[in-house]
Amino acid sequence: MSSKNRYEFLNERLNLSRRSFLKTTAVGSAVLTAGGLVELKTAKQARAFAYEPYPKDDQLQTVVTSCAHNCGSRHMLVAHKWKDVVVRLSTDDGRYQRDGYFGKDDRVEPQLRACLRGRSYRQRLYSAERLLYPMLRVGERGEGRFKRVSWDEALDFVVEKMNHIKNTYGPTALLDQSYAGASFGVLHKSDQIEGLLARFLGMFSCRTSSWSVPSYQGTTASSRWTFGQTEDGNEDDAFAYCKLLIMWGWNPAYTFHGGNTFMYMRKAKQNGCKFVVVDPQYTDSAAAYDAWWIPIRPNTDAAMLAGMAHYIFTNNLQDQDFINRFCQGMDAGTMPVWAQQQGMENFKDYILGKYDGEPKTPEWAARICGVAAEDIKKLADMYANTKPAALKASWAAGRNAYGEQYNRMAAAVQTMTGNVGKLGGSAEGVGKVWHAEAVAYPYDQYSNIWFASIKSDRWAHCVLNYPNVKREEIGLWQRDDATDGQIPNIKGIFWQGSDWFNQLTNINKEIAAIKKLELVVCMDSTITPSGLWADVLLPVATHFERHDVALPWYKGHYYIHRPKVIQPMGESKTDFQIFTELAYRISPVFGRDFNPKASRDYWHIDDNVDETYLRDWWNNRVMPHQGVDMSWEEFKQRGVYKFKFPRPLVAFQDQIEKGIPFKTPSGKIEILSSQLALIKDWKKTMYGYEIPAIPKWIEPWESLISPKTAKFPFHLISPHPRWRTHSIFNNCGWLRETYEQEVTLNASDAKRLGIKQGDIVEVWNDRGRVVVPVYVTERCMPSVAVLHEGVWMDLDENGVDRAGNPDFLTLDEPSPAGAFAYNTVLCNIAKTDLEHRPGWDKLATSRAHVFRRDL
Amino acid sequence: MKFQTSLFHYIVFLSAALAGGSWVLAGEIKAEQYEHARWHPMHFEPAIDQATDEQCLSCHREILDRKVLDQSPAGVKASEALAWYQTLNTYEGPQETFHRRHLVTPLAKNLMDMKCTTCHQGNNPREEAPIPPDVAMTDFTLRKMVDPETCLMCHGRNPYERMGLPGPWAESRETFQNNCLLCHAGIRTNRHRVNYLKAEAIEELGTKDADICYGCHGGRQWYRIAYPYPRHAWQGMGEEVPEWAKDRPTESQPRFRITQEQASK
Amino acid sequence: MSETIEKAKIKEAVKRRKLETYTPVKPEVQLGFVHNNVDCIGCRACEIACKDKNGLAPGPRFRRVQYIEGGTYPNVYVYKVNMSCNHCAEPACLPTCPTGAIFKRKQDGIVDIDSTLCIGCRRCEAACPFGAPQFDPVDNLVKKCNLCVDEIEAGRKPYCVMACMMRVLDIGPIEEIWDAELETPAIGPEEKVVRQVKNMANIELTKPSIGFVPHSKGRVK
């Protein structure tokens, strides 16, 4: 630079004319800021939150509400509002409960802190994917082309079609595929069995119900048979009292299943509890609790548990007193007379190989499950000799072919060691114990009317093969009238709070089936991959936009008030409003009966009616039934009611301590199930196929010990992701930033296939084909591939899913008890030149990938 | 400064790239191929060692294209901002971005010869750390894509105590006639002879103005420690190694060593 | 430029400027974070809470939960190192800033950036050994964690800390954290706190105000 230029350059920048100004102010600013390092002619003092306006929390309106979706927990969200806009969300900090204060957080009343999904709620609430107006399909079904229409047009369209379908095809023609995905509250309830849609279609007298629950049908079946109820769990604070906790396929660090489960488990660890993880993956739960990782081949859990039972029996480590007092069919001595007379098998002799000449030794189990016999023995020894010890048998291993056998085997092992009904032990299973008063919506004889009921993942099979379908193929529920065994003629589907088209098994078969329907209605707050296949999209207000009360349905004991935080966006209406109005359009009587506290004005003004339902529920049910002394008004003002229990709730404590009978037919823990033992004609049950009366290992139709591995050498599992609740939140950029949809492979497998980190692969079997990036790791068992469920499908012109939805590969073959076989999948994997489509504008945030990419 | 304009580099390497045919350039990549491009082998060892600036910039060209704001949201004009280190007389031109200051501005072109790969050595963006984590492998520093130790080579503290100065250079410069070469004419290492600097130009300018030396050796001292430079031998170096220099290597890291070709320029 | 060029005046000013070196503020109390690398489940609720609080688009991440995994099947391990801004005692970002946008608070040692003064030169981003300053490509500016000074001033704790489902992230006076004297659920019974873990940049570069309960595989000697 020439010296002349240089002086000009400096003269421009140096504060020559302002020296006096700087001299006086620089002292203060120098200390506070850059130490006098900077010369600015336009001197500005740096300060916090210089952006205006930056509203601080205390300058905003604070509204307590909760998250809503289908994780089993309901954590608190606190909206900080400016006018009708949620500016930010925080969560429970101890202030909102009675006698609360900032930071209050103890065992009895812990804070209900929301997870990453809940914290991203503003992105769902204000997402570009929100449905704001009713839409009618204009293209081919599945093409995704819609036009905006008025509510009148949309509702009249639906009513006309409903009437036509019912009159033409009869009372089984409309399939209820509601689910707890979008609207699980005490009033605005979407639910598979008894929600608002069930009531609506039932009262309309045209409803085929879907009875098997995708999440945990194997587990609930097992708990009902074994313990007589699904409430087999302990409240989450009970985990703090475990001395040994075996997390069997359980990853609470991903699911956040239960209010503060993971935190109480940390307390257990600090109290010296030892942790074991039996899982094909070394999960984050395994890491956080420093667990002994036992990698196991998917869908072989019952075999390993049988091997443990063998070790326990042959070393006489079982709690024989407990068995003698509480069990039916655990061994010869606990067999009921009727079963002995019929020469039925008991569990111990099955394990010892008395019936089939095959003792279920740890060595036998090792050949099936891939866990060394020594490790099986060691774990069995630890479990039998540590008191109390919790075997937490998760749902995941039950989402398998014969998943119910795994859950029943686990229940048998829990029982033989005397860990049922004891603090620090566990009979889970399902895992629920505390009962919320869950129903504020109208609940009467119309609540669950159905004319046919099928296994939920057999609808496509039913539609495609009607009328040449056998009842056992679709798990038809028995009826007491002449229609028993009648195959439903399904011609329409309703989705309410449900993305089932994306979430059930064998999507390609669903695609073939849906083309045969005459009406597909989707009611949701955002567009969903299911919605793209609908004929009509009805925009539903989120739980931020209507009045309700949240309840946890898994663990946790509290209610959280959900006021109408903001006005419904666009033209969205609540589910309850939509059904009420549809009912009125069908007939005024229907409308009045469907929503007895409302008039037809409910379509326009729902506040007073919803308030009445909720207040009545609180005053007539919660307060008297649950000993709550907080008034409805106080509850509304505070936003949360936390129940306080003198001791952690433990399922079956009364049965064990006070001798109260179990709710099974025998009053015992039924290792031999009376119900199953007495079934003669399996085809006439909803199971369709035989289920052994005692827990047994049954080889699944696809697994790593199958000869099918010659063609499809990988076992695919599809666990729940942390960054979505099933498919909800898949569209949130903040969450997308924390993960990728990718298939996890063990490093040795990847090496063998010439695949390295970041390669794009095809994962396929005879049912479908998906394209995803690979995550190569040592944390996954060899020959196992992991692909998280719930990603929004994205088909290319050849029917290949470029988004990587594992349900293109799953089989729509449920277990006899109804368990979805989500994790019973063999597949193959190879590198591909096809592009993965993450369904989100990655280039827009590529910087995060290139420079700051985590995970 | 012959052969040094970026444009010239571009042309040379573009031809090379097209002739070689093995490298991907931005023009060949469609937006939907982002996933594949992101994991292109060029981003990783060992291929990244051969990557040219032209190849890097064909995708990451916003590194040079992007300019600072004319004024900040609160109205601070870039043209009127001046950090203390910008008063050094090698420092010129308008406010520039960090990358441009290291690659294309006059100081960068005159005294440095930095390439994208001088700092960016490529690592797996999915890996937070080497497996197993290794304290010795500081080039993985938990999410920084560039090892701060590389920055430290120029932006470390001036270790005046080791030079036996009575105080920091800012205080003692008058005592030494503001002339680094007063001492360092004799105590000369050849540490500027590395492939990311232009040693002759630095030496030449350094004789004219000690601020040139200070500009790197303490002037822009973002970090509070000094870089432990390799102890290149120089003529007349004492036999005894001082305590603080005992564990030091005697040569630069191999990747910074100057090649014959460069040395002849 | 209306001002006339007075060479002598400029020379004097330059001379004065050259003598300026950066002397970090010595805060009355230095606040900092503590994170339990082992008990953290890596859920990133803290990250999302932070993004919501600060209104960030996908891209810039003030807080970063970093996963470290190692070992060979089946003997593997995983732990997390969670950092936002470490509010260093001697921040490297601060002296790089040509507009004085970055400052360190005397009362609590918080290093903050007034992004309204930022011209987007990204020097601070490059200088930080820990990746704290985050470039926002939409605004063409650098932004970063300010430890939620508004919450601190209201007598509460930052959003990330109050988001932690496992209660393994906390703040406090950093000396108390390093001595494991701070009463906090982040530090378990008998647990010690370290200032550095493996693969973290040399803390002597800037003296970050952060403590970790390390994983056994993450310890440095």
GROMACS .gro file of N, CA, C and O in nm, chain A residues 261-302:
model
  168
  261THR      N    1  -3.835  -4.175   3.462
  261THR     CA    2  -3.775  -4.308   3.472
  261THR      C    3  -3.623  -4.305   3.471
  261THR      O    4  -3.557  -4.355   3.561
  262PHE      N    5  -3.571  -4.243   3.367
  262PHE     CA    6  -3.426  -4.241   3.345
  262PHE      C    7  -3.353  -4.173   3.460
  262PHE      O    8  -3.243  -4.210   3.495
  263MET      N    9  -3.417  -4.070   3.520
  263MET     CA   10  -3.352  -3.999   3.630
  263MET      C   11  -3.350  -4.087   3.755
  263MET      O   12  -3.251  -4.091   3.828
  264TYR      N   13  -3.460  -4.157   3.782
  264TYR     CA   14  -3.461  -4.246   3.898
  264TYR      C   15  -3.362  -4.361   3.880
  264TYR      O   16  -3.304  -4.410   3.976
  265MET      N   17  -3.343  -4.402   3.757
  265MET     CA   18  -3.244  -4.507   3.733
  265MET      C   19  -3.104  -4.457   3.764
  265MET      O   20  -3.017  -4.531   3.809
  266ARG      N   21  -3.082  -4.329   3.740
  266ARG     CA   22  -2.952  -4.271   3.777
  266ARG      C   23  -2.933  -4.275   3.929
  266ARG      O   24  -2.825  -4.302   3.979
  267LYS      N   25  -3.044  -4.251   3.999
  267LYS     CA   26  -3.037  -4.259   4.146
  267LYS      C   27  -3.001  -4.402   4.187
  267LYS      O   28  -2.923  -4.424   4.279
  268ALA      N   29  -3.061  -4.500   4.118
  268ALA     CA   30  -3.029  -4.639   4.148
  268ALA      C   31  -2.880  -4.664   4.129
  268ALA      O   32  -2.814  -4.727   4.212
  269LYS      N   33  -2.828  -4.612   4.020
  269LYS     CA   34  -2.685  -4.631   3.992
  269LYS      C   35  -2.600  -4.570   4.103
  269LYS      O   36  -2.504  -4.630   4.150
  270GLN      N   37  -2.642  -4.452   4.147
  270GLN     CA   38  -2.567  -4.387   4.255
  270GLN      C   39  -2.580  -4.465   4.386
  270GLN      O   40  -2.493  -4.458   4.472
  271ASN      N   41  -2.690  -4.541   4.399
  271ASN     CA   42  -2.707  -4.625   4.518
  271ASN      C   43  -2.639  -4.762   4.503
  271ASN      O   44  -2.656  -4.849   4.588
  272GLY      N   45  -2.568  -4.782   4.392
  272GLY     CA   46  -2.493  -4.905   4.377
  272GLY      C   47  -2.560  -5.012   4.293
  272GLY      O   48  -2.514  -5.126   4.289
  273CYS      N   49  -2.671  -4.977   4.229
  273CYS     CA   50  -2.739  -5.076   4.144
  273CYS      C   51  -2.651  -5.112   4.024
  273CYS      O   52  -2.586  -5.027   3.965
  274LYS      N   53  -2.650  -5.241   3.992
  274LYS     CA   54  -2.579  -5.287   3.871
  274LYS      C   55  -2.679  -5.295   3.755
  274LYS      O   56  -2.794  -5.336   3.775
  275PHE      N   57  -2.633  -5.260   3.637
  275PHE     CA   58  -2.720  -5.258   3.520
  275PHE      C   59  -2.672  -5.357   3.414
  275PHE      O   60  -2.551  -5.376   3.396
  276VAL      N   61  -2.768  -5.418   3.349
  276VAL     CA   62  -2.740  -5.509   3.238
  276VAL      C   63  -2.831  -5.468   3.123
  276VAL      O   64  -2.948  -5.435   3.146
  277VAL      N   65  -2.776  -5.468   3.003
  277VAL     CA   66  -2.858  -5.442   2.885
  277VAL      C   67  -2.853  -5.564   2.794
  277VAL      O   68  -2.744  -5.606   2.756
  278VAL      N   69  -2.969  -5.621   2.767
  278VAL     CA   70  -2.977  -5.730   2.670
  278VAL      C   71  -3.042  -5.670   2.546
  278VAL      O   72  -3.161  -5.636   2.547
  279ASP      N   73  -2.963  -5.652   2.442
  279ASP     CA   74  -3.009  -5.571   2.330
  279ASP      C   75  -2.910  -5.591   2.215
  279ASP      O   76  -2.791  -5.605   2.240
  280PRO      N   77  -2.957  -5.593   2.092
  280PRO     CA   78  -2.861  -5.600   1.981
  280PRO      C   79  -2.772  -5.476   1.972
  280PRO      O   80  -2.670  -5.479   1.906
  281GLN      N   81  -2.812  -5.368   2.037
  281GLN     CA   82  -2.735  -5.245   2.031
  281GLN      C   83  -2.682  -5.205   2.168
  281GLN      O   84  -2.752  -5.222   2.269
  282TYR      N   85  -2.565  -5.148   2.170
  282TYR     CA   86  -2.516  -5.083   2.292
  282TYR      C   87  -2.577  -4.944   2.293
  282TYR      O   88  -2.528  -4.850   2.231
  283THR      N   89  -2.690  -4.932   2.362
  283THR     CA   90  -2.770  -4.810   2.353
  283THR      C   91  -2.713  -4.700   2.443
  283THR      O   92  -2.625  -4.725   2.525
  284ASP      N   93  -2.769  -4.582   2.427
  284ASP     CA   94  -2.729  -4.474   2.517
  284ASP      C   95  -2.770  -4.503   2.660
  284ASP      O   96  -2.707  -4.455   2.754
  285SER      N   97  -2.875  -4.580   2.678
  285SER     CA   98  -2.910  -4.621   2.814
  285SER      C   99  -2.800  -4.709   2.871
  285SER      O  100  -2.761  -4.695   2.987
  286ALA      N  101  -2.750  -4.801   2.790
  286ALA     CA  102  -2.641  -4.887   2.835
  286ALA      C  103  -2.523  -4.802   2.878
  286ALA      O  104  -2.461  -4.825   2.982
  287ALA      N  105  -2.494  -4.700   2.797
  287ALA     CA  106  -2.378  -4.616   2.826
  287ALA      C  107  -2.398  -4.536   2.954
  287ALA      O  108  -2.310  -4.532   3.041
  288ALA      N  109  -2.515  -4.474   2.967
  288ALA     CA  110  -2.536  -4.384   3.080
  288ALA      C  111  -2.539  -4.458   3.213
  288ALA      O  112  -2.502  -4.403   3.317
  289TYR      N  113  -2.582  -4.584   3.210
  289TYR     CA  114  -2.587  -4.660   3.335
  289TYR      C  115  -2.472  -4.759   3.345
  289TYR      O  116  -2.472  -4.845   3.432
  290ASP      N  117  -2.374  -4.743   3.256
  290ASP     CA  118  -2.254  -4.825   3.263
  290ASP      C  119  -2.291  -4.973   3.271
  290ASP      O  120  -2.244  -5.047   3.358
  291ALA      N  121  -2.375  -5.014   3.181
  291ALA     CA  122  -2.433  -5.148   3.189
  291ALA      C  123  -2.343  -5.253   3.125
  291ALA      O  124  -2.263  -5.223   3.035
  292TRP      N  125  -2.359  -5.374   3.173
  292TRP     CA  126  -2.298  -5.491   3.106
  292TRP      C  127  -2.384  -5.519   2.984
  292TRP      O  128  -2.503  -5.549   2.995
  293TRP      N  129  -2.321  -5.511   2.869
  293TRP     CA  130  -2.396  -5.528   2.744
  293TRP      C  131  -2.392  -5.673   2.699
  293TRP      O  132  -2.284  -5.729   2.680
  294ILE      N  133  -2.509  -5.732   2.685
  294ILE     CA  134  -2.520  -5.867   2.631
  294ILE      C  135  -2.590  -5.856   2.496
  294ILE      O  136  -2.712  -5.845   2.488
  295PRO      N  137  -2.513  -5.857   2.386
  295PRO     CA  138  -2.577  -5.849   2.255
  295PRO      C  139  -2.651  -5.979   2.226
  295PRO      O  140  -2.600  -6.087   2.253
  296ILE      N  141  -2.771  -5.964   2.176
  296ILE     CA  142  -2.854  -6.083   2.150
  296ILE      C  143  -2.913  -6.074   2.011
  296ILE      O  144  -2.948  -5.964   1.965
  297ARG      N  145  -2.923  -6.190   1.944
  297ARG     CA  146  -2.988  -6.190   1.813
  297ARG      C  147  -3.135  -6.151   1.829
  297ARG      O  148  -3.203  -6.202   1.920
  298PRO      N  149  -3.184  -6.065   1.743
  298PRO     CA  150  -3.324  -6.022   1.756
  298PRO      C  151  -3.418  -6.142   1.749
  298PRO      O  152  -3.390  -6.239   1.678
  299ASN      N  153  -3.525  -6.129   1.822
  299ASN     CA  154  -3.634  -6.227   1.816
  299ASN      C  155  -3.595  -6.366   1.868
  299ASN      O  156  -3.655  -6.466   1.835
  300THR      N  157  -3.491  -6.372   1.954
  300THR     CA  158  -3.454  -6.500   2.016
  300THR      C  159  -3.459  -6.487   2.168
  300THR      O  160  -3.402  -6.569   2.239
  301ASP      N  161  -3.524  -6.382   2.217
  301ASP     CA  162  -3.520  -6.350   2.360
  301ASP      C  163  -3.580  -6.461   2.446
  301ASP      O  164  -3.530  -6.491   2.554
  302ALA      N  165  -3.688  -6.522   2.397
  302ALA     CA  166  -3.754  -6.625   2.477
  302ALA      C  167  -3.658  -6.742   2.500
  302ALA      O  168  -3.659  -6.805   2.606
   0.00000   0.00000   0.00000
